[in-house]
Structures are given as structure tokens and as C-alpha cells.
Amino acid sequence: MPVLCSSCSHKRAVLKRPKTAHSLCKECFFWAFEEEVHQTIVAAKLFKQGERVGIAASGGKDSTVLAHVMKLLNERYNYGLELMLLSVDEGITGYRDDSLETVKRNQEQYELPLKIVSYEELYGWTMDAIVKQVGLKNNCTFCGVFRRQALDRGAIMLKVDKICTGHNADDVAETVFMNILRGDIARLRRCTDISTTSEGEGVVPRCKPLKYAYEKEIVLYAYFKKLDYFSTECIYSPNAYRGHARTFLKDLESVRPSSIMDVIHSGENLSVREGVKMPVQGTCDRCGYISSQALCKSCVLLEGLNRGLPRLGIGKHHRLHNKILSQQPLTEKEEKKLKSVDF
Amino acid sequence: MCQVDEVYSDHLERAAVPSVSKKCLKCKEAAAAVVIRAGHSYCRGCFREYFIHKFRAMLGKNRIIFPAEKVLLAVSGGPSSCSMLSLVQEGLSQSAHKKLRFLPGIVYIDEGGAISQSMEERQRIVAELQAVFKGTGFPFHIVPLEQVLDLPSSVLVTGPPTSDQPASAYKAAVDHFIQNNSSIFSAPPDQEETSPPSQKETSLPDIQESRVHLLQQLIGSVKTLTAKADLLNILRQHLLVHTARAEGYSKLMLGDSCTRLAVKLLTSVSLGRGAQLPQDTGFSDPRYGDITLMRPMRDYSSKEIAFYNHMFKVPSVFIPSLETKTTDKASIQRLTEGFVTKLQADFPHTVSAIYRTSEKLQTAFRSSSTADSSGRCLFCMCILDTAVESASAFNMTLISEQLSQTKAAGNTKAELQQQSPAEPESSAPAGQCCSSGGGEDCGRAAGGGGCCSTDKATETPNLRSLLCYSCQLTIKDMSSVDHLPLYILSEAQRRQRRSQMREEISEFLLDGEDD
């Protein structure tokens, strides 16, 4: 016996929503999904009329769905936004080059301008070269830190007012757990924010319109819309510790599907004690980017790479920042510690 | 075979030697007997000293127990709370270096009824615990969970804080105490062993068959183990607080260990209890006002406790619970426990990192709304976290539910815009479908839902609006709220009447706050 759609109650339901367990037909699901993103955008006042908005596009499911929905809602509700795609080329052969092809196809399909910034042009290093020096462990640190800055630099080149990223509800919930497990109270407090407040020069505000969208629903949406996306895990080892948090979240979801939203609710309502030391935001003495230390993380990482001391930016070596800034040589002992470890 | 064994044992020995120093880290003389964590090995004597000192340090640092105050120890029979009991005993003994100065009592909640244990089984466990409790000489109270059905509604009202004295008063009180009467403590041990009140409480009170049945009906009306465990937690806490109040205690000590609290913290986050984390996991929890909950064992890992109990023969009693013999995925609580224990095995800093996170959370209760109980959750007594801004997980979930149900696109849009974030209950009828059973006033349910009938809708108050985010999830997993104890239902009605009254006179009220 066919199950009828619980929304329009005349068509046959084709899916059970992971978020609410309602059976819906294709059209009603599309409509509900898009409407929810719209409600999120309106309720959180993410955009203003006439703004230029860069969509961070990796070619994966989240950003593909984001680009699709943003374009659709912009037309449906007259947001009056000027949308464009912004991609970062980390220089990972066999992974990013393929996914960028998807982004290029998306560009044609959605008729949005596309800007690609590459690690090579920004930093002089591709991820392939970095991994060759650093090894498979910790390379995600380089990639993550560089990407954050690369997006900002790309956004400035495109002269956009805002960047929106494809972070979904699962990502946010997972980050809540990660920050608890790491004891990182400063990040724990801001990781559930839907948008970053303007942090200073060289930093473009970011927002997550898909913050309340379940990953599973994004996949369902892309599947039924037959969206063209690239789904391969990065070839360089995935972050092991995050993997535990991810598995835990998926298990939670299978026990109680609302868990993902429940975790986000928890994160949104955490209160941090007064008097807990929080990092103070300053600027990097070398490149002027935001940083809580004398040197920003990406300058430290880059310095390490260029000096052949890749471990400089892994772990905490704040004491060495002044030495690097004043170009003093490091002692032999210090150098030894920072060389890549063989394993 | 023989050869294989030999090679293997040789290999083992070689691996073990360099990693652990054999001398005690502290006295550097005696041979180490325990390794608490990598590089921390203690001899028997130093471990004992370290373990006992930590307890006194925890109490000394926080200074919330005043001299001669009555403190109720909640003992479940598990290793951690039994260890706590033994530490209090040790702290009060004549030989103690710095004697504790409070008057302890013990409470045990017998939850056998909730997991359908036979009366004989329950009596056997109680007898075993009695033996332990009698050995301490402290007065003790054995309370069957069934008594939760007969609690007064006042349990759900915060009492006026009694020990709201500043830190300076603490010192004065201690000095005063030391000068005047150090004699109180020379007498108690034998006095209490013979005193009739403690004798009176020793055996498990008679439990009526009908009460057991009612409790089982209540537990049976909860459809998931997650919600069962959560509800049981809440009921247990109500009963503990009630017992403390009835017996004149002003502090309640819980035996949560560091490991336990790490699990609890992640569980709370997963259940949407983020706003209450500091109260749920902090050293002291003032949510009941006159009774302060304390967690003096929060510095101990379960490993340390196991070592101590084993080495110094601290008795504990195994008591099966709702979650005994269930799989990892049976409930969120079980899942989290499994997650933390497994992660701890691979990454030994896991528990302490989570613990440190909990230390950085706000512990001060927002005082503005403490006075009025209507701003508190009917179940867990925490400040309601449902009046949130429109762009929040809470409201977006409501929107998702609405969008998946209503028919015409135009209608819903209008409804959504009308919906005010401050009144989540206004959308509850639409947001709740019959299958989830929580919405009593759901129009469609009256016809064929089977979970709620029309007359119930008038009698049973709409609990959702009185509950915090997480407790709403719990009642969502219940087939009916009718089996909830009377004290909860009548308090719900009272609160609803009050809020109706408030609404009627709202235009004449000058300030948002009322005391």
C-alpha cells in the first residue's frame, strides 16, 4: 500500500524525512527543504538587499546544494543578491582537480561567475608538496588553516560582502563535540553561531545558511534533484579524531533522530563562565591577518615549510614567534624538534 | 608450544620494565603499587593519602558546608558513592588529620520497582546495603522509588536558600564552632547506633502492590530507553530532594566521579540540555534553593576509585539498573558511555579534557529569574531555555515539523510569520502529530489517534509549555502523560492557572518580573 505524502496528502510519498520522520512526496520535500533554508536566512537576517555574496564551492554535495538553493531562493524571494562561486584549489591531484571540474560545470549550469584561488599562487605550496614534506599526519592542519585565509583573500579579490559556506547541521553538531573533547571553550562558544561578526580588515563575514539542514536531507535533495556533485573523500588521511566525533553523532542520530538539532540547541545555550581566559584577537605582525598570537597560524606554518621545519606550526611553539619575527636563528635543539618525524 | 610461551613472556617482561618506574613517585622509597596514569605511580600509603587529601581539598576549596550542618549522602551502592561514604567516614574519624565538621546521613533509593525486580530480590539488596550502612554508624534512610508517587507539589518549588552567607561568614562560623563545641563529635557514633530514629528507618518500608504497579505503568508509558532513563533521573532527584527536606538536611552529596560526569556532560549535550550543563555537572547545584546538591567526587576518575575500593576493601553492592545488559545503541546514555570509555582507552586525556571543559562553564545561577518557579522547567527545575530567538535550533525544528505537515503553501507562510519565538506553545498543536503522543490538544488525535481522547485534553494540562527543551523531548517519547505522578500534574495545573491569571492582569503589571 503506498504511503501518502503527509503534506499534500494526495501524492505518493517517496521518502521519509530524516529530520522529522514524515513521509513526503518529492515536490513537498523540495519545497520544505528550500523553505527551511529561506526561513533560516530570514530569521537570522543573513543578507541585505543588494549585497555581493560569494558561495564557497568545493564541488561536494553541501556546496552544490547550497549554490543551487541560494540561486533559487534569490530568484523566488527577490533577495536582490549578486551571487558568485568561490573555490579554493588546494593542489591535491586526483581529488581537488576532479572536484573543481564539477564546480566549473556548476558555474555553467547556474550561470554564476566563478573565482578559483590556489594555494600555489597564494603560498607557493600545493598540498601535494606539503604532504611530501610533512607526511600524512597533521597535514589537515595546513590545509584547514590555509583554506580559511584563502577564502578571505579570494573574497577580497571578488569584492564580495559576505561568504556563505555549506556547513550543515551535522557539521555544526560534530564541531560542538570536537570542541568539548578538546576543551576549547572559545571555539565552543562561537561554533554554533550562524554567522561570524565582522572581525576586522581582511576578514569577510561568513554565514552558514544550511546550519539547520541535516546532511542526510542534503543528500536526498541532491539525489532527487539529480544535482551534479563530486563525492570522494580527500585522498590525504581524514582527520582521525574528528572521525570519532562523527561516528558518535551518526550513532546518536540513529538512536534519536532529533539529536543533531538537540546538540545544536545545547551549543546555542551554553553559558561560559566569567573570568575564563579567552584568546584576544589581534593582527599578525607579518601579514596583517587576524591572529591571537604575534604571528598568525598560516604565517607560522608557511615559515615552517619554507625553512624545512614543518612541525613549527603543529602544537604550541608561541615562544618561538619572536625569534621568527626578528629572524634570529633557532638553536639546534629547537630545530631538531621541529623536523618532520619519520614513522 | 612451550617454546612459543617462553618467547612471549620474555618479550612481555622486556616491554614492561622501562615504561614504569618501580618506586613511588611521592615518597620515592616504597615500591609503587598503583599507576594512576602514565608516570604517576604511588605506593599504597601515598596513594591512600593522596586519595583522602583530594576529598578534603575539594570540600575545603569550595567552603559551602558550614560546621554542624546536616549533609545527606546519596549512596546508590555503586563504587563511587560507596567510596564517598568511606571518605566521609574517614574524615570524621578521630584519627583524621583535619576533621570534617558536618553531620552526615545516608539515603538510598531503591529503584527495583522501575525495573520489575521481585520483592525478594529488592529485600536482598537492601539487606546487603543495610549491613554496609550500619557499619558506618550514620543514620540512614532507605526509600523505595514508589514513594515518588506520593510527593507533595512543593518538591517542584524552589525553597529560599538557607546558607546564602558570604565566604567571610564561613570563617567566622568555623572559628565559632571550634571554640564552642568540639564535643558534639565525641559522642555521636555510639549515640546514633542506638538512637531509635535510625533504627526505625532500617528496613525497606512496606510497598503496596498497587504502587509498584503504578510506577511500572509510568515507566511502561515511556517508549524509549533514553527517555526512561531521563525521566528516572528526574524522579530520583525529586525524591532525594524531598527526603533531604523532610529529614532536615540542607546539603545533598552525590557520588558522581569525573568519568561519570564526562559521560553526563556529553549525554546532556546530546539530549539538548546545554543550558543546564553547569548545574548538571558542576561542584554545586543550587537549583532547589534550600537544598544544595554537591559533587565532591568530581575530581576522581573511576579508575582511581576502583583502585582505592579494591586496596582498602571499601564494600560496594552491584545493583542492576534500567541500562544493565543493554546494547550500546539502546539509549543515548548508554551510547555516550560507550563512546567516552572507548575513546578514553585510545586517548587517555579524553575524560580530563571533557572535565576541564565543564569547569569553564558558567556556574552562577542567573539570579533574575530564580524567584519565580513558573520560569523553571516542571521536571528538571532548570530555567526554561525555550524562549529563544527566532533563528535557533528550537524554532527551526518547529518550522520543519510544520512544513512537513500542512497543506497549502500560502497558509503555512502566513502561519510561520505569525509565530512568535517567545511563545513556542502556540505552535505545539500543529507541530505535534498523534504518533508522537505528546500533544494532548491535537485536533486530529481526537478522532483516531488512540493516544489521547477528548476528555483528557481538558483535564491534562498542556505540559509542553512548562518544560525545558530536553524534557519536552522526554514527554514526546511518552505514549501518555497521565501516568505521571500527581504532584507533577497538579503543579502543572497550578502553574497554568497562574499564567492565565497573569495574562488577564498583564496590562496592569508594571514590571516583567514578579516575585
Coordinates of C-alpha atoms in Angstrom, one line a residue, chain A:
Chain A
M1 CA 0.0 0.0 0.0
P2 CA 1.5 3.3 -1.0
V3 CA 2.1 5.8 1.8
L4 CA 0.6 9.2 1.0
C5 CA 2.6 12.4 1.4
S6 CA 1.8 13.9 4.8
S7 CA 2.0 17.4 3.5
C8 CA -0.2 17.4 0.3
S9 CA -1.9 14.1 1.2
H10 CA -2.7 13.2 -2.3
K11 CA 0.6 12.2 -3.9
R12 CA 2.6 9.1 -3.1
A13 CA 5.4 9.7 -0.6
V14 CA 8.8 8.8 -1.9
L15 CA 10.9 9.5 1.2
K16 CA 10.8 9.7 4.9
R17 CA 12.4 12.9 6.2
P18 CA 15.4 12.1 8.4
K19 CA 14.7 15.2 10.4
T20 CA 11.0 14.8 11.3
A21 CA 10.2 11.2 10.2
H22 CA 7.4 12.5 8.0
S23 CA 6.7 10.8 4.7
L24 CA 6.7 13.2 1.8
C25 CA 6.4 13.3 -1.9
K26 CA 9.2 14.7 -4.0
E27 CA 7.7 18.1 -4.6
C28 CA 6.7 18.6 -1.0
F29 CA 10.2 17.6 0.2
F30 CA 11.8 20.1 -2.2
W31 CA 9.5 22.8 -1.0
A32 CA 10.0 22.1 2.7
F33 CA 13.8 21.9 2.3
E34 CA 14.0 25.2 0.4
E35 CA 11.5 26.9 2.6
E36 CA 13.5 25.9 5.7
V37 CA 16.7 27.4 4.3
H38 CA 14.7 30.5 3.4
Q39 CA 13.3 30.7 7.0
T40 CA 16.8 30.4 8.3
I41 CA 18.1 33.2 6.1
V42 CA 15.2 35.4 7.0
A43 CA 15.2 34.7 10.7
A44 CA 18.9 35.2 11.2
K45 CA 18.9 38.2 8.8
L46 CA 21.9 36.7 6.9
F47 CA 21.8 39.0 3.9
K48 CA 20.8 42.5 2.9
Q49 CA 19.3 43.6 -0.4
G50 CA 22.0 44.3 -3.0
E51 CA 24.9 42.5 -1.3
R52 CA 27.5 40.6 -3.2
V53 CA 27.7 37.1 -1.8
G54 CA 30.4 34.5 -2.5
I55 CA 29.4 30.9 -2.2
A56 CA 32.3 28.8 -1.1
A57 CA 32.1 25.9 -3.6
S58 CA 34.1 22.8 -3.3
G59 CA 32.1 20.7 -5.7
G60 CA 30.9 18.5 -2.9
K61 CA 27.3 17.9 -2.0
D62 CA 26.9 20.6 0.6
S63 CA 28.2 23.4 -1.5
T64 CA 26.5 22.2 -4.7
V65 CA 23.1 22.1 -2.9
L66 CA 23.9 25.5 -1.3
A67 CA 24.7 27.1 -4.7
H68 CA 21.5 25.6 -6.1
V69 CA 19.3 26.7 -3.2
M70 CA 20.8 30.1 -3.0
K71 CA 20.2 30.8 -6.6
L72 CA 16.7 29.5 -6.4
L73 CA 15.7 31.4 -3.3
N74 CA 17.4 34.6 -4.5
E75 CA 15.0 34.5 -7.5
R76 CA 12.0 33.2 -5.6
Y77 CA 12.1 35.7 -2.8
N78 CA 13.9 38.6 -4.5
Y79 CA 16.8 38.8 -2.1
G80 CA 18.4 41.0 -4.6
L81 CA 21.8 39.3 -4.1
E82 CA 24.6 39.2 -6.6
L83 CA 25.9 35.6 -6.2
M84 CA 29.2 34.2 -7.3
L85 CA 31.1 31.0 -6.7
L86 CA 34.4 31.0 -4.9
S87 CA 36.7 27.9 -4.9
V88 CA 40.0 27.1 -3.4
D89 CA 42.4 24.9 -5.2
E90 CA 44.5 23.1 -2.6
G91 CA 46.5 21.4 -5.2
I92 CA 45.6 17.8 -4.4
T93 CA 46.0 15.7 -7.5
G94 CA 43.3 13.1 -8.1
Y95 CA 40.9 14.9 -5.7
R96 CA 40.6 18.6 -6.0
D97 CA 41.3 18.8 -9.7
D98 CA 38.4 16.5 -10.3
S99 CA 36.0 18.3 -7.9
L100 CA 36.9 21.6 -9.5
E101 CA 35.7 20.2 -12.7
T102 CA 32.3 19.8 -11.0
V103 CA 32.4 23.4 -9.8
K104 CA 33.2 24.5 -13.4
R105 CA 30.1 22.6 -14.6
N106 CA 28.0 24.1 -11.8
Q107 CA 29.2 27.5 -12.9
E108 CA 27.7 26.9 -16.4
Q109 CA 24.6 25.3 -15.1
Y110 CA 23.8 28.1 -12.6
E111 CA 25.3 30.9 -14.7
L112 CA 27.3 32.3 -11.8
P113 CA 30.7 33.8 -12.0
L114 CA 33.5 31.6 -10.6
K115 CA 36.8 32.5 -9.0
I116 CA 39.4 29.9 -8.1
V117 CA 42.2 30.8 -5.8
S118 CA 45.0 28.3 -5.4
Y119 CA 47.4 27.5 -2.6
E120 CA 50.1 27.6 -5.1
E121 CA 49.6 31.2 -6.1
L122 CA 48.9 32.4 -2.6
Y123 CA 51.5 30.4 -0.6
G124 CA 53.8 28.9 -3.2
W125 CA 53.0 25.4 -1.9
T126 CA 50.5 22.9 -3.1
M127 CA 49.1 20.3 -0.7
D128 CA 50.8 17.6 -2.6
A129 CA 54.1 19.3 -2.0
I130 CA 53.2 19.9 1.7
V131 CA 52.3 16.3 2.3
K132 CA 55.6 15.3 0.7
Q133 CA 57.4 17.2 3.4
V134 CA 55.0 16.8 6.4
G135 CA 53.7 13.3 5.9
L136 CA 50.2 12.1 6.2
K137 CA 49.8 13.1 9.8
N138 CA 48.8 16.6 10.6
N139 CA 48.6 17.7 7.0
C140 CA 44.9 18.7 7.6
T141 CA 46.2 21.4 9.9
F142 CA 47.9 23.1 7.0
C143 CA 45.0 22.6 4.6
G144 CA 42.5 23.9 7.1
V145 CA 44.4 27.0 8.2
F146 CA 45.4 27.9 4.6
R147 CA 41.9 27.4 3.3
R148 CA 40.4 29.8 5.8
Q149 CA 42.7 32.6 4.7
A150 CA 42.5 31.6 1.0
L151 CA 38.7 32.1 1.2
D152 CA 39.1 35.5 2.7
R153 CA 41.7 36.5 0.1
G154 CA 39.5 35.2 -2.7
A155 CA 36.6 37.1 -1.3
I156 CA 38.5 40.3 -1.3
M157 CA 39.6 39.8 -4.9
L158 CA 36.0 39.2 -5.8
K159 CA 34.9 42.2 -3.7
V160 CA 32.1 40.3 -2.0
D161 CA 30.4 41.5 1.2
K162 CA 29.8 38.0 2.5
I163 CA 30.8 34.4 2.1
C164 CA 28.4 31.6 2.7
T165 CA 29.6 28.1 3.3
G166 CA 28.0 24.8 3.0
H167 CA 28.3 23.7 6.7
N168 CA 25.3 21.6 7.6
A169 CA 23.7 20.7 10.9
D170 CA 25.8 17.6 11.3
D171 CA 29.0 19.6 10.8
V172 CA 27.9 22.1 13.5
A173 CA 26.9 19.4 16.0
E174 CA 30.1 17.5 15.3
T175 CA 32.1 20.6 16.0
V176 CA 30.4 21.1 19.3
F177 CA 31.6 17.7 20.3
M178 CA 35.1 18.3 19.0
N179 CA 35.4 21.5 21.0
I180 CA 34.2 19.8 24.1
L181 CA 36.6 17.0 23.6
R182 CA 39.4 19.4 23.1
G183 CA 38.4 21.7 25.9
D184 CA 38.4 24.6 23.5
I185 CA 36.0 26.9 25.2
A186 CA 36.5 29.9 22.9
R187 CA 35.6 27.9 19.8
L188 CA 32.8 26.0 21.7
R189 CA 31.1 29.3 22.3
R190 CA 31.2 30.5 18.7
C191 CA 31.0 27.3 16.7
T192 CA 27.2 27.4 16.8
D193 CA 26.9 31.0 15.6
I194 CA 25.2 31.1 12.2
S195 CA 27.4 34.0 11.1
T196 CA 30.6 35.5 12.1
T197 CA 30.6 39.1 13.1
S198 CA 32.8 41.4 11.2
E199 CA 36.2 40.7 12.7
G200 CA 38.3 43.3 11.1
E201 CA 40.1 44.2 8.0
G202 CA 40.9 41.4 5.6
V203 CA 38.2 39.2 7.0
V204 CA 34.9 38.8 5.2
P205 CA 31.9 37.9 7.3
R206 CA 30.7 34.3 6.8
C207 CA 27.5 32.5 7.3
K208 CA 26.0 29.0 7.1
P209 CA 22.6 29.0 5.5
L210 CA 22.4 25.2 5.8
K211 CA 23.1 25.3 9.5
Y212 CA 19.8 23.6 10.3
A213 CA 19.8 21.2 7.3
Y214 CA 20.5 17.6 8.0
E215 CA 23.3 16.1 6.0
K216 CA 21.0 13.2 5.0
E217 CA 18.4 15.6 3.7
I218 CA 21.1 17.5 1.7
V219 CA 22.0 14.2 0.1
L220 CA 18.3 13.4 -0.5
Y221 CA 17.8 16.8 -2.0
A222 CA 20.8 16.4 -4.3
Y223 CA 19.7 12.9 -5.2
F224 CA 16.2 13.7 -6.2
K225 CA 17.2 17.0 -7.9
K226 CA 19.8 15.0 -9.7
L227 CA 22.4 17.6 -8.9
D228 CA 25.9 17.1 -10.3
Y229 CA 28.3 16.8 -7.4
F230 CA 31.6 15.2 -6.6
S231 CA 31.7 12.7 -3.7
T232 CA 35.1 11.3 -2.9
E233 CA 36.9 11.6 0.4
C234 CA 40.1 13.5 0.4
I235 CA 43.0 11.2 -0.5
Y236 CA 45.1 12.5 2.3
S237 CA 44.2 10.8 5.6
P238 CA 41.0 12.0 7.0
N239 CA 41.2 13.6 10.5
A240 CA 41.1 10.6 12.8
Y241 CA 39.9 12.2 16.0
R242 CA 37.1 14.1 14.2
G243 CA 36.1 10.7 12.8
H244 CA 35.3 9.5 16.3
A245 CA 33.0 12.5 16.9
R246 CA 31.4 12.0 13.5
T247 CA 30.7 8.3 14.2
F248 CA 29.3 9.2 17.6
L249 CA 27.0 11.7 16.1
K250 CA 25.7 9.3 13.5
D251 CA 25.1 6.8 16.2
L252 CA 23.2 9.3 18.2
E253 CA 21.1 10.2 15.2
S254 CA 20.2 6.6 14.7
V255 CA 19.0 6.3 18.4
R256 CA 17.1 9.6 18.4
P257 CA 16.9 11.4 15.0
S258 CA 16.4 14.8 16.7
S259 CA 19.8 14.5 18.4
I260 CA 21.6 16.6 15.8
M261 CA 19.3 19.6 16.5
D262 CA 19.4 18.8 20.2
V263 CA 23.2 19.1 20.2
I264 CA 23.0 22.4 18.3
H265 CA 20.4 23.6 20.8
S266 CA 22.8 22.7 23.6
G267 CA 25.6 24.6 21.9
E268 CA 23.4 27.7 21.4
N269 CA 22.6 27.8 25.0
L270 CA 25.9 27.2 26.7
S271 CA 27.0 29.8 29.0
V272 CA 30.7 30.4 29.6
R273 CA 31.9 31.3 33.0
E274 CA 33.2 34.8 33.5
G275 CA 36.9 35.0 34.1
V276 CA 37.8 32.1 31.9
K277 CA 40.8 33.2 29.8
M278 CA 39.8 33.8 26.2
P279 CA 42.2 34.5 23.4
V280 CA 42.4 38.1 22.5
Q281 CA 42.1 39.0 18.8
G282 CA 44.9 40.9 17.3
T283 CA 46.6 41.0 14.0
C284 CA 49.6 39.2 12.6
D285 CA 52.8 41.2 12.6
R286 CA 53.8 39.8 9.3
C287 CA 50.7 39.7 7.1
G288 CA 48.1 41.7 9.0
Y289 CA 45.6 38.9 9.1
I290 CA 43.6 38.4 12.3
S291 CA 45.5 36.4 14.9
S292 CA 45.5 35.8 18.6
Q293 CA 49.3 35.5 18.6
A294 CA 52.1 37.7 17.3
L295 CA 52.2 35.6 14.1
C296 CA 49.1 34.2 12.5
K297 CA 48.9 30.4 12.2
S298 CA 49.3 30.4 8.4
C299 CA 52.5 32.5 8.6
V300 CA 53.9 30.2 11.2
L301 CA 53.0 27.1 9.1
L302 CA 54.4 28.7 6.0
E303 CA 57.6 29.7 7.8
G304 CA 58.0 26.1 8.9
L305 CA 57.5 24.9 5.4
N306 CA 60.0 27.3 3.9
R307 CA 62.6 26.6 6.5
G308 CA 62.2 22.9 6.2
L309 CA 60.8 22.7 9.8
P310 CA 57.3 21.5 9.2
R311 CA 56.5 20.9 12.8
L312 CA 56.8 24.6 13.7
G313 CA 53.1 25.2 13.4
I314 CA 52.0 21.9 14.9
G315 CA 51.4 22.1 18.6
K316 CA 52.3 25.1 20.6
H317 CA 55.5 27.0 19.9
H318 CA 54.4 30.5 20.7
R319 CA 57.8 31.2 22.4
L320 CA 59.4 30.9 19.0
H321 CA 57.3 33.6 17.4
N322 CA 59.5 36.5 18.4
K323 CA 62.6 34.6 17.2
I324 CA 61.0 34.1 13.8
L325 CA 59.9 37.7 13.6
S326 CA 63.3 39.0 14.4
Q327 CA 64.8 36.5 12.0
Q328 CA 67.1 35.0 14.7
P329 CA 68.4 31.5 14.0
L330 CA 66.9 28.7 16.0
T331 CA 69.1 26.5 18.2
E332 CA 70.0 23.1 17.1
K333 CA 67.8 21.5 19.8
E334 CA 64.8 23.6 18.6
E335 CA 65.4 22.7 15.0
K336 CA 65.6 19.0 15.8
K337 CA 62.3 19.1 17.5
L338 CA 60.6 20.7 14.5
K339 CA 61.9 18.5 11.8
S340 CA 59.4 16.1 10.5
V341 CA 59.3 12.8 12.3
D342 CA 59.8 9.6 10.5
F343 CA 57.3 6.8 11.1

